[in-house]
Tab-separated table of C-alpha atoms in Angstrom:
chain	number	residue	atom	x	y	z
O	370	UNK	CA	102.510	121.081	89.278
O	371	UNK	CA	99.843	118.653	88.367
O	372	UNK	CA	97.183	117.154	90.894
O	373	UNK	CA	96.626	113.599	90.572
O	374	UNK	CA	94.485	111.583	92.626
O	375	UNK	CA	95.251	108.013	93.617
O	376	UNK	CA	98.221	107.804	91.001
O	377	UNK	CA	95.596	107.235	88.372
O	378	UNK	CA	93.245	110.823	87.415
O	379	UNK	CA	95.032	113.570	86.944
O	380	UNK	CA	93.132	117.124	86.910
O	381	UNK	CA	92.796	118.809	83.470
O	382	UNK	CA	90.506	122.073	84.350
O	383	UNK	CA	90.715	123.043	87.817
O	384	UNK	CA	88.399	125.879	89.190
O	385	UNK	CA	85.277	125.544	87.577
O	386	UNK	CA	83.183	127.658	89.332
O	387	UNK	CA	79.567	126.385	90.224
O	388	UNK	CA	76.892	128.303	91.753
O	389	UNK	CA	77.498	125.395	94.681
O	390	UNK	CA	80.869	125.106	94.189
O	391	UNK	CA	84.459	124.465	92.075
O	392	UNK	CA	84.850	121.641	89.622
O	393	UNK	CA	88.053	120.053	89.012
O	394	UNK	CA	87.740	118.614	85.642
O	395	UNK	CA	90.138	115.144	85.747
O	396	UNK	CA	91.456	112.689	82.885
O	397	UNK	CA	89.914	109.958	84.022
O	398	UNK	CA	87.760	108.232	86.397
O	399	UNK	CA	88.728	107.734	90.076
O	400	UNK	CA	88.105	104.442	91.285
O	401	UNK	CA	88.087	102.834	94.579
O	402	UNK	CA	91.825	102.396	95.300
O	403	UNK	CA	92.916	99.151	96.943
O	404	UNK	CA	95.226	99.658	99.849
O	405	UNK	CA	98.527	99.240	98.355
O	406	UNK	CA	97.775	101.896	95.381
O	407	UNK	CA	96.128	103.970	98.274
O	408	UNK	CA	99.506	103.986	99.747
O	409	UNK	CA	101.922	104.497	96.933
O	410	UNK	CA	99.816	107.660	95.816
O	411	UNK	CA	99.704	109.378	99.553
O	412	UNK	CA	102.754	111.106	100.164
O	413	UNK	CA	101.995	110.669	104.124
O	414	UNK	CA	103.174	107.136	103.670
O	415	UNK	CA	106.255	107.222	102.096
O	416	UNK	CA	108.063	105.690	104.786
O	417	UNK	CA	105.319	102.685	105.216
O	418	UNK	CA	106.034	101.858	101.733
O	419	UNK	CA	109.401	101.833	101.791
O	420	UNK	CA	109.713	99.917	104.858
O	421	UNK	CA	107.382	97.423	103.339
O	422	UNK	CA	109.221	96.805	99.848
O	423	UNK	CA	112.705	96.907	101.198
O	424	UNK	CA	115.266	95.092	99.585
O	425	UNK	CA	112.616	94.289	96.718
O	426	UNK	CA	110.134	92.344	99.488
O	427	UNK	CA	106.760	91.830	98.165
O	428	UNK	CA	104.734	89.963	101.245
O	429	UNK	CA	102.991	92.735	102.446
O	430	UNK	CA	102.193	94.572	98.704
O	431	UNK	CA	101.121	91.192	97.310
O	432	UNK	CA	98.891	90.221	100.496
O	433	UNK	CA	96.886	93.700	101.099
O	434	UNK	CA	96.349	93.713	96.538
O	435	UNK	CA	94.503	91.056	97.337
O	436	UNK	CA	90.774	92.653	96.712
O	437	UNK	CA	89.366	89.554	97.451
O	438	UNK	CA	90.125	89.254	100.850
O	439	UNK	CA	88.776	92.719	103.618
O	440	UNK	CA	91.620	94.342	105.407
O	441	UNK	CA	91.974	96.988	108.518
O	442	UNK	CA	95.218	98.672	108.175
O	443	UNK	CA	96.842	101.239	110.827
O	444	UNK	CA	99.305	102.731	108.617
O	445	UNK	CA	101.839	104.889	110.467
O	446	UNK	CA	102.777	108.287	108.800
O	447	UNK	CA	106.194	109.530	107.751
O	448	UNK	CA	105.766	110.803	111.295
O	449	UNK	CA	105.466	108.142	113.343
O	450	UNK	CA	108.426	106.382	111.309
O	451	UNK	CA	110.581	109.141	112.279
O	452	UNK	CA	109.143	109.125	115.748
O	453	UNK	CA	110.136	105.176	115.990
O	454	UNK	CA	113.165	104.037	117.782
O	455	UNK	CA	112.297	100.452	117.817
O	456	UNK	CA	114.334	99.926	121.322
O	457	UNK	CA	113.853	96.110	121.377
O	458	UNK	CA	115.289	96.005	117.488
O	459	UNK	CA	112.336	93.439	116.580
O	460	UNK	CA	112.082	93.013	113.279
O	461	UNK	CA	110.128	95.412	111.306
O	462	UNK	CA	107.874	93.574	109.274
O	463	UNK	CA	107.066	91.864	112.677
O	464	UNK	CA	105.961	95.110	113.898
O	465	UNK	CA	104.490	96.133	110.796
O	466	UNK	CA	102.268	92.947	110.743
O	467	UNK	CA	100.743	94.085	113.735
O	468	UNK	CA	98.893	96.997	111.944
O	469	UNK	CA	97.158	94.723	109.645
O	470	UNK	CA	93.612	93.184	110.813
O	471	UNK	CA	92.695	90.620	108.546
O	472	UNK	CA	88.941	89.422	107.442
O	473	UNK	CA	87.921	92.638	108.725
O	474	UNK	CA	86.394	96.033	108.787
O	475	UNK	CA	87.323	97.761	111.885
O	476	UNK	CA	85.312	101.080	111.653
C-alpha cells in the first residue's frame, strides 16, 4: 500500500539509495501538521479522535486547529482507550479536557 505522511505527501519513489542513506521521493511537501491533522493521520489515535468527534462534536477539533493559539496535548493511544474503564462514568470530554494544556509548551 501507499505511505503517506500526515494525510497530505504521499511517497512516489521509495528506496533511493544514497551513499548516506535511502530517499523516499514524496508528492508533495510535508508541512508542520497542526494537532488535529497530526491526529487524524496517526493510526495510534484512532480512538482519541473518535471519542472527540462523537455524535458530529466539533469543540475539541475546532479549539486545538486553532494555530494561533500554543497547545500541550497528552493524547492517549488506542491503548490506553481500551485500557480505560472510566469507573466514576464522568463524562468523557471532561476527562479528555484534562489532557489539553493551554498557552503552553510543556517540553
Amino acid at each position: 500500500g501507499d505511505v503517506i505522511f500526515n494525510g497530505v505527501s504521499t511517497v512516489i519513489t521509495p528506496d533511493v539509495k544514497a551513499l548516506n542513506g535511502i530517499v523516499h521521493v514524496v508528492n508533495a511537501v510535508i508541512d508542520i501538521p497542526n494537532i488535529v491533522d497530526h491526529a487524524i493521520a496517526n493510526p495510534g489515535l484512532t480512538s482519541l479522535v473518535g471519542a472527540l468527534t462523537e455524535g458530529g462534536n466539533t469543540t475539541f477539533t475546532d479549539l486545538l486547529s486553532n494555530e494561533e493559539e500554543t497547545f500541550t496535548v497528552f493524547a492517549p493511544g488506542n491503548d490506553a482507550f481500551s485500557a480505560f474503564t472510566n469507573p466514576n462514568s464522568n463524562d468523557l470530554n471532561a476527562i479528555l479536557s484534562n489532557h489539553v494544556v493551554v498557552g503552553a509548551a510543556a517540553f
